[in-house]
Amino acid sequence: MNELKSKLLGRILICLLVLTFFKLTGQNSDLQQVQFGSESAATSETYQLSGNIIDKNSGEIIIGAAFNVDNLLGGTVSDENGNFTIDLKRGRSKMEVSYLGYTTLLIEIEIYEDAVLNIELQSLAVELDQVVIQGQSQTENIESVISGVERLDIERLSQRTQLMGELDVLRSIQSLSGVTSVGDGASGFNVRGGNADENLILQDDALIINPAHTLGFFSLFHPDLIRSVELYKGNQPAYYGGRLSSVLQVDLREGSRENYEFQGGVGMAASRLTFEGPIQKGKSSFIVGGRVSYMDYLLNMVKNINVKRSKTIFYDMTVKADARLSDKTKVGISSFISSDEFQFGEEVNFDYQTKTASGYINQLISNRWNLRAIVNIGDYESSLFDIQGNDLSRFTNGVRYLRGALRNFIDVNESINIVAGAEYNKYTVRPGRLDPEGPESTAVTQILEDEQGAAITPFVQLELKLNDAINIYGGLRYTNYSNLGPGQVPVYLDGVPRSATSLSEIQSFNDGSIVSYTGWEPRVSINYKMSEQNALKIGYNRGFQYLNQLSNTASATPVDIWKLSDTYIAPQVADNYNLGWFSNFNENKFESSLEVFYKDQKTIVEYRDFADLLLNDFLEREVVEGVGRSYGVEANFKKTRGDFKYEINYTYSRSERRVEATAIQNAINNGDWYPSNYDKPHSLNMNLSRQFGPRSNLSVNFTYSTGRPITAPVGNFAVDNILNVPIFSQRNQFRIPDYHRLDIAYTIGPFGNENSQNKLTISVYNLYGRRNAYSVFFRQLPFQSLSVQRIATLGSIFPAITYNFNFK
Amino acid sequence: MIHRNRAYIFLLVLLGLFVSCIDEITLDVDSDEQFVIVNGLVADQPGEYSVTVDYSPIIGVGNDNILVPISEARVEVVGDNSDRFTFSEVQDDAGRYMANLPGLQRGVAYHIEVAIPDGTIIRSEPQMIPKSTVEIDTIDFEVINVEFINESGNVATREYVEIYANTLPVQNDGYVRWRVTGEYDIVEKYFGILNPRHCYVKENIDINNIVVADLEDYSGGVIDKEPLVRLPMDSRFHILYLFNVFQYTMSEHEYNYWARIRQLIDVEGTLFDPPPGVLNGNLVSTSDPNQRIQGYFSVVSQSFQRRFVNISERGFFADTDCESRPRANNPEKCVDCTTLPRSTLVKPDYWLF
């Protein structure tokens, strides 16, 4: 009996061990079997298998998943919509589907006809952030045809600078090579010497006009909803356009299709909460995320009566729902609202809001043809309220837009991919209106006429794998823009500067086109893969831009006006050239690259000295036309795997402008080249991350850049009762001091159980308290010498603690 | 107005939000450029007018703010109607040239011609004296409380006297600038004084204060309660204070010039400041068109009003600095009021009491 018992126990133990073994190995691979068609009906030697791959829990598409087949004609990877197409030999094959951070799936396929197979991969991420989901393959930088593309996943984002503990997209991308801003607190960012308005900023294909909260210290993007961030710094895919410098695409993740989950964080500046779950289990999901700030307590610390009485608040909310209607059809909608409000003492109040909504449908037309249709509407409005004095008034302006795009992704064969379609963009710009506030106000209502413009742009893109070494990408867009009526156009006398005195008449236009511009936008990139770990890429890209932000300040502000190309303000046109060498080594553990770029801007819009841009019916009198150029070299070095990872990049770049005198405009700086406001020749970024076990991470960031250009006084004079009026130099002839900063962050966690995960981040921004000049100005009080004053907005150490949680 | 406040708002919100600091640094912006500066004003009212001609100081060399007077210049104001007025250099005030002018004619354009000893010939663009003048309706005042942080770091208030202007309606658009000067009387006081004397003291109270208006911005073209100048309610208001308000109606070009000057001197240094630019007045060098000439020659029509302020009328009181104590313990002005700059014992004929 005892012997029997011990034998039984021994077998149970062996069974348990075997089960455990299988369970353990099963985490790394699952085997499934599928059959398509019958052998008797088969007529061909090869068949095409296509489909879509998604995360089993969240339903999110997986980009870059690898499909390798044992006896096959080659592997493939899923495209940006999660679609794949692969040719299989007739009969039985074994296909391995893998993606880092996911269970590898083994499928035994018996195929006798063209077929569709949709695949769901199981994430290994059983704990919050424990498993890193990388958004790109290890050789992406070598394989991809287009150079100058930066892809940031949550891991790379979270290792970067966090002001007041807030993970932030805008702040993170400024640590990439070729990306700068004019200073702490600037609303926008500058890519390879381009203006802030030259960046196309998209969140799930919805246009974002102003990406900044709190003037620019935080960005609009909710960190818990971000799946990945892509920045195209040079060449852009043909289905993007309308901006000269870059495309920033922030992809939001989909809600979980299996479980209801809460996620959030409590920080010193803001808190956030996300709720997600299935609408119909396994088929559709929703995700809702919101943030709200509470920084007023910081204002109370300041010994200035007006600041004490000031307030600042922002909030945002994102709602997203996705559903798979069938094996071939997927739809989704999302909506985003955001609001910022400031009040300074009892003097002034200003606010700005973004509202967007978008929807998409992905339809698999055939095994090799996927159609994606997108529609997006949105509105951005800012207002400035003067609440002091007897001229109480509110100034508002904004932009409303309607966008639509149709993109056909066609895999002709293993070597040729085509994307073709068209996009439509319509903008309605509200240049501004001033309204009196209250019956006592003496302000006079002023309303500037809305202006409208629309562009329709068909495009085609071809990606051709010529052989194992050469990949070619070619794109072509034909842009057709019209400035639309109804509207009024002033007509000026020829050959003299545009002014009130040279105004000859004002023409009125009804609905329809007032003026049109058309142009071709060719794009080409060639990747010459010299070896498995070395590639040389060359590219050219032309772009047109019709929507411009007119600003006569060093940095964009939330209340800056937007201006469409019209009779007098021609579209901005730029040619981008780039050449890059990419090299990986030590089994792709290290990545390096060296890229050079040159941008030739055929037309730029520049403000004249003392331009008055607000509430001006005649903006064409305030701006001048010129040309621009920017050029530089970017060097990157990364260690991408292991407990100790790092990224180092250095950029040398210049950004210059030139405005020459013509019959209708004066020159700037005597018609010579001069640096733009964001010309920063040297830029160095270092980002180090050290993992200490599964629940402890230290990241360190250092950044350095040359000070931005300024215009400084070269003399002074007195006039009437005004003493010490500065006489300024030509534009941007001097520089503010250089910028450098060190940040560290230490994260503990995640800790908890399957249903509850917690994480704590302690961070210090500006560790050595460098008083980086946010700006420099010149002061000369009566009977005193000229002094140079530095303003440092983040001129001290900023420690912060942030608590993050996730409940299922 | 909103336009003016924008840069200021952003700066202060940012400063408040992020515990910023302002400190002085060194930056190599030295330049050896020197500019000729010409300033002057003529109006439709008869009186004595002056023009100054100077070189600008060189930044970083000696005192940055002392102008270098240019003597022995030839200064003439010329009208389109062939009137020509010559200005003579004032003795003991080098670089200042004066002339007694009759009221210049409205609707006639005038310009200035200056020839300086180094051969530079300067001329202004002809500007017409406006045909109509925006007239002052009333000048009034208010006592206001302004909050500030005192030395202990607490919020405190201080009383100020603020004067403001109201104008009469006009038919056409117009551009206006105000200048304000002040006068007050002070009586000597100390222990044992037998015959205290009154002094009448003139002072400049609007240094670096530019107040301009474009009537288009005002409902009905009427300016209502435009604040002009604000003074702390101190001993100068003990007896009587006089504000002399000059209201100039000027050209759009001149309005833009002053608005730009204000833009230059109001710079707060933020990223949101309008960047400075090269300021050109209405003066050019005919001998060298590339030479930058600074300053402005104003051609205006003028409205003038005096406003006496007796704060006791509004129930306020300002104490004197002078006490019935020994002479040595009193400020010098209480013992001998003529030691005050620009003071006189002669009572002006326009003084109230």
mmCIF file of C-alpha atoms in Angstrom, chain A residues 564-744:
data_model
loop_
_atom_site.group_PDB
_atom_site.id
_atom_site.type_symbol
_atom_site.label_atom_id
_atom_site.label_comp_id
_atom_site.label_asym_id
_atom_site.label_seq_id
_atom_site.Cartn_x
_atom_site.Cartn_y
_atom_site.Cartn_z
ATOM 1 C CA LEU A 564 -3.550 81.058 -44.059
ATOM 2 C CA SER A 565 -1.716 81.602 -47.280
ATOM 3 C CA ASP A 566 -3.579 84.204 -49.270
ATOM 4 C CA THR A 567 -3.166 86.690 -52.070
ATOM 5 C CA TYR A 568 -0.130 88.283 -50.418
ATOM 6 C CA ILE A 569 1.282 85.590 -48.182
ATOM 7 C CA ALA A 570 2.481 82.817 -50.448
ATOM 8 C CA PRO A 571 2.809 79.226 -49.239
ATOM 9 C CA GLN A 572 6.067 78.381 -47.569
ATOM 10 C CA VAL A 573 8.090 75.894 -49.575
ATOM 11 C CA ALA A 574 11.118 73.917 -48.451
ATOM 12 C CA ASP A 575 13.440 71.269 -49.852
ATOM 13 C CA ASN A 576 14.991 68.896 -47.333
ATOM 14 C CA TYR A 577 18.106 66.895 -48.164
ATOM 15 C CA ASN A 578 19.633 64.320 -45.865
ATOM 16 C CA LEU A 579 22.363 61.729 -45.877
ATOM 17 C CA GLY A 580 22.960 59.259 -43.076
ATOM 18 C CA TRP A 581 25.208 56.403 -42.117
ATOM 19 C CA PHE A 582 23.782 53.875 -39.657
ATOM 20 C CA SER A 583 25.731 51.171 -37.938
ATOM 21 C CA ASN A 584 24.909 48.568 -35.315
ATOM 22 C CA PHE A 585 27.349 46.291 -33.603
ATOM 23 C CA ASN A 586 27.702 43.710 -30.877
ATOM 24 C CA GLU A 587 24.563 41.873 -32.016
ATOM 25 C CA ASN A 588 22.625 45.105 -32.344
ATOM 26 C CA LYS A 589 23.208 45.942 -28.711
ATOM 27 C CA PHE A 590 24.756 49.207 -29.836
ATOM 28 C CA GLU A 591 23.353 51.570 -32.448
ATOM 29 C CA SER A 592 25.129 54.514 -33.975
ATOM 30 C CA SER A 593 24.384 56.960 -36.715
ATOM 31 C CA LEU A 594 25.742 60.051 -38.375
ATOM 32 C CA GLU A 595 23.352 62.187 -40.404
ATOM 33 C CA VAL A 596 23.808 65.420 -42.286
ATOM 34 C CA PHE A 597 20.914 67.571 -43.429
ATOM 35 C CA TYR A 598 20.284 70.709 -45.407
ATOM 36 C CA LYS A 599 16.998 72.529 -45.690
ATOM 37 C CA ASP A 600 16.441 75.138 -48.349
ATOM 38 C CA GLN A 601 13.399 77.279 -47.611
ATOM 39 C CA LYS A 602 12.255 78.982 -50.782
ATOM 40 C CA THR A 603 9.833 81.279 -49.008
ATOM 41 C CA ILE A 604 9.476 82.284 -45.405
ATOM 42 C CA VAL A 605 7.180 84.736 -43.695
ATOM 43 C CA GLU A 606 9.059 87.063 -41.351
ATOM 44 C CA TYR A 607 7.751 89.913 -39.252
ATOM 45 C CA ARG A 608 9.072 93.382 -39.922
ATOM 46 C CA ASP A 609 10.475 95.475 -37.078
ATOM 47 C CA PHE A 610 7.738 96.565 -34.640
ATOM 48 C CA ALA A 611 5.078 94.561 -36.420
ATOM 49 C CA ASP A 612 1.584 94.915 -34.982
ATOM 50 C CA LEU A 613 -0.054 91.566 -35.533
ATOM 51 C CA LEU A 614 -3.050 91.627 -33.208
ATOM 52 C CA LEU A 615 -6.425 92.762 -34.526
ATOM 53 C CA ASN A 616 -4.881 93.863 -37.752
ATOM 54 C CA ASP A 617 -7.015 93.692 -40.900
ATOM 55 C CA PHE A 618 -3.954 94.245 -43.038
ATOM 56 C CA LEU A 619 -1.402 91.696 -41.915
ATOM 57 C CA GLU A 620 0.281 91.797 -45.292
ATOM 58 C CA ARG A 621 1.672 95.188 -44.253
ATOM 59 C CA GLU A 622 3.332 93.726 -41.164
ATOM 60 C CA VAL A 623 5.220 90.840 -42.698
ATOM 61 C CA VAL A 624 8.012 90.536 -45.197
ATOM 62 C CA GLU A 625 9.038 87.668 -47.396
ATOM 63 C CA GLY A 626 12.436 86.041 -47.425
ATOM 64 C CA VAL A 627 14.318 82.799 -47.687
ATOM 65 C CA GLY A 628 15.783 80.460 -45.107
ATOM 66 C CA ARG A 629 18.287 77.700 -44.769
ATOM 67 C CA SER A 630 19.285 75.273 -42.102
ATOM 68 C CA TYR A 631 21.973 72.674 -42.109
ATOM 69 C CA GLY A 632 23.795 70.476 -39.683
ATOM 70 C CA VAL A 633 25.126 67.140 -38.626
ATOM 71 C CA GLU A 634 23.690 64.769 -35.999
ATOM 72 C CA ALA A 635 25.642 62.014 -34.286
ATOM 73 C CA ASN A 636 23.876 59.363 -32.187
ATOM 74 C CA PHE A 637 25.158 56.511 -30.099
ATOM 75 C CA LYS A 638 22.901 54.142 -28.144
ATOM 76 C CA LYS A 639 23.146 51.034 -26.052
ATOM 77 C CA THR A 640 19.707 49.562 -26.344
ATOM 78 C CA ARG A 641 19.779 46.387 -24.275
ATOM 79 C CA GLY A 642 20.893 45.193 -20.883
ATOM 80 C CA ASP A 643 20.473 46.575 -17.414
ATOM 81 C CA PHE A 644 22.548 49.589 -18.309
ATOM 82 C CA LYS A 645 21.286 51.492 -21.328
ATOM 83 C CA TYR A 646 22.264 54.863 -22.623
ATOM 84 C CA GLU A 647 21.810 57.302 -25.478
ATOM 85 C CA ILE A 648 24.193 60.067 -26.400
ATOM 86 C CA ASN A 649 23.675 62.494 -29.221
ATOM 87 C CA TYR A 650 25.392 65.607 -30.472
ATOM 88 C CA THR A 651 24.091 68.028 -33.079
ATOM 89 C CA TYR A 652 25.810 70.841 -34.871
ATOM 90 C CA SER A 653 23.259 72.853 -36.788
ATOM 91 C CA ARG A 654 22.555 76.327 -38.060
ATOM 92 C CA SER A 655 19.282 78.013 -38.904
ATOM 93 C CA GLU A 656 19.435 81.254 -40.849
ATOM 94 C CA ARG A 657 17.169 83.655 -42.678
ATOM 95 C CA ARG A 658 17.546 86.351 -45.248
ATOM 96 C CA VAL A 659 15.185 89.184 -46.164
ATOM 97 C CA GLU A 660 16.312 91.419 -48.978
ATOM 98 C CA ALA A 661 14.936 94.800 -49.919
ATOM 99 C CA THR A 662 12.441 94.965 -52.756
ATOM 100 C CA ALA A 663 10.211 97.656 -54.097
ATOM 101 C CA ILE A 664 7.571 96.768 -51.514
ATOM 102 C CA GLN A 665 9.613 95.855 -48.444
ATOM 103 C CA ASN A 666 12.678 96.910 -46.500
ATOM 104 C CA ALA A 667 15.567 94.560 -45.908
ATOM 105 C CA ILE A 668 16.311 93.041 -42.531
ATOM 106 C CA ASN A 669 19.949 93.256 -41.446
ATOM 107 C CA ASN A 670 20.848 94.930 -44.734
ATOM 108 C CA GLY A 671 19.753 91.856 -46.660
ATOM 109 C CA ASP A 672 22.454 89.653 -45.085
ATOM 110 C CA TRP A 673 21.897 86.161 -43.654
ATOM 111 C CA TYR A 674 21.088 86.306 -39.960
ATOM 112 C CA PRO A 675 20.405 83.588 -37.372
ATOM 113 C CA SER A 676 16.822 82.662 -36.602
ATOM 114 C CA ASN A 677 15.523 82.892 -33.025
ATOM 115 C CA TYR A 678 16.131 79.182 -32.552
ATOM 116 C CA ASP A 679 19.595 78.914 -34.076
ATOM 117 C CA LYS A 680 21.581 76.863 -31.549
ATOM 118 C CA PRO A 681 24.771 75.565 -33.168
ATOM 119 C CA HIS A 682 25.807 73.015 -30.533
ATOM 120 C CA SER A 683 23.534 70.591 -28.747
ATOM 121 C CA LEU A 684 24.501 67.583 -26.624
ATOM 122 C CA ASN A 685 22.153 65.163 -24.851
ATOM 123 C CA MET A 686 22.998 62.202 -22.665
ATOM 124 C CA ASN A 687 20.475 59.791 -21.234
ATOM 125 C CA LEU A 688 21.544 56.937 -18.958
ATOM 126 C CA SER A 689 19.327 54.284 -17.415
ATOM 127 C CA ARG A 690 20.434 51.621 -14.929
ATOM 128 C CA GLN A 691 18.136 48.838 -13.845
ATOM 129 C CA PHE A 692 18.841 47.439 -10.370
ATOM 130 C CA GLY A 693 16.852 44.234 -10.266
ATOM 131 C CA PRO A 694 13.243 44.015 -11.398
ATOM 132 C CA ARG A 695 11.930 46.830 -9.216
ATOM 133 C CA SER A 696 14.444 49.586 -9.194
ATOM 134 C CA ASN A 697 15.619 51.955 -11.903
ATOM 135 C CA LEU A 698 17.835 55.012 -11.955
ATOM 136 C CA SER A 699 17.903 57.377 -14.895
ATOM 137 C CA VAL A 700 20.173 60.347 -15.431
ATOM 138 C CA ASN A 701 19.816 63.002 -18.127
ATOM 139 C CA PHE A 702 22.169 65.755 -19.140
ATOM 140 C CA THR A 703 21.569 68.361 -21.800
ATOM 141 C CA TYR A 704 23.651 71.196 -23.211
ATOM 142 C CA SER A 705 23.002 73.691 -25.972
ATOM 143 C CA THR A 706 24.357 76.979 -27.229
ATOM 144 C CA GLY A 707 22.419 80.029 -26.112
ATOM 145 C CA ARG A 708 19.846 81.314 -28.549
ATOM 146 C CA PRO A 709 20.398 84.550 -30.496
ATOM 147 C CA ILE A 710 19.166 87.898 -29.265
ATOM 148 C CA THR A 711 19.194 91.477 -30.420
ATOM 149 C CA ALA A 712 21.151 93.684 -28.016
ATOM 150 C CA PRO A 713 21.576 97.432 -27.542
ATOM 151 C CA VAL A 714 24.632 99.015 -29.118
ATOM 152 C CA GLY A 715 23.878 102.504 -27.886
ATOM 153 C CA ASN A 716 21.255 104.670 -26.249
ATOM 154 C CA PHE A 717 19.740 108.104 -26.442
ATOM 155 C CA ALA A 718 17.227 110.368 -24.748
ATOM 156 C CA VAL A 719 14.182 111.828 -26.389
ATOM 157 C CA ASP A 720 11.918 114.364 -24.711
ATOM 158 C CA ASN A 721 11.056 112.971 -21.261
ATOM 159 C CA ILE A 722 12.311 109.503 -22.105
ATOM 160 C CA LEU A 723 15.828 108.771 -20.940
ATOM 161 C CA ASN A 724 17.971 105.866 -22.048
ATOM 162 C CA VAL A 725 16.119 104.686 -25.086
ATOM 163 C CA PRO A 726 18.176 101.730 -26.302
ATOM 164 C CA ILE A 727 19.505 101.684 -29.848
ATOM 165 C CA PHE A 728 19.403 98.056 -30.886
ATOM 166 C CA SER A 729 21.772 96.157 -33.096
ATOM 167 C CA GLN A 730 20.739 94.409 -36.260
ATOM 168 C CA ARG A 731 18.506 91.404 -35.597
ATOM 169 C CA ASN A 732 19.916 88.461 -33.577
ATOM 170 C CA GLN A 733 23.568 89.513 -33.509
ATOM 171 C CA PHE A 734 24.309 88.369 -29.933
ATOM 172 C CA ARG A 735 23.560 85.256 -27.826
ATOM 173 C CA ILE A 736 22.275 84.505 -24.363
ATOM 174 C CA PRO A 737 24.482 82.256 -22.175
ATOM 175 C CA ASP A 738 24.647 78.552 -22.975
ATOM 176 C CA TYR A 739 22.098 76.147 -21.523
ATOM 177 C CA HIS A 740 22.923 73.014 -19.537
ATOM 178 C CA ARG A 741 21.092 70.917 -16.990
ATOM 179 C CA LEU A 742 21.305 67.589 -15.163
ATOM 180 C CA ASP A 743 18.257 65.588 -14.016
ATOM 181 C CA ILE A 744 17.923 62.312 -12.162
#
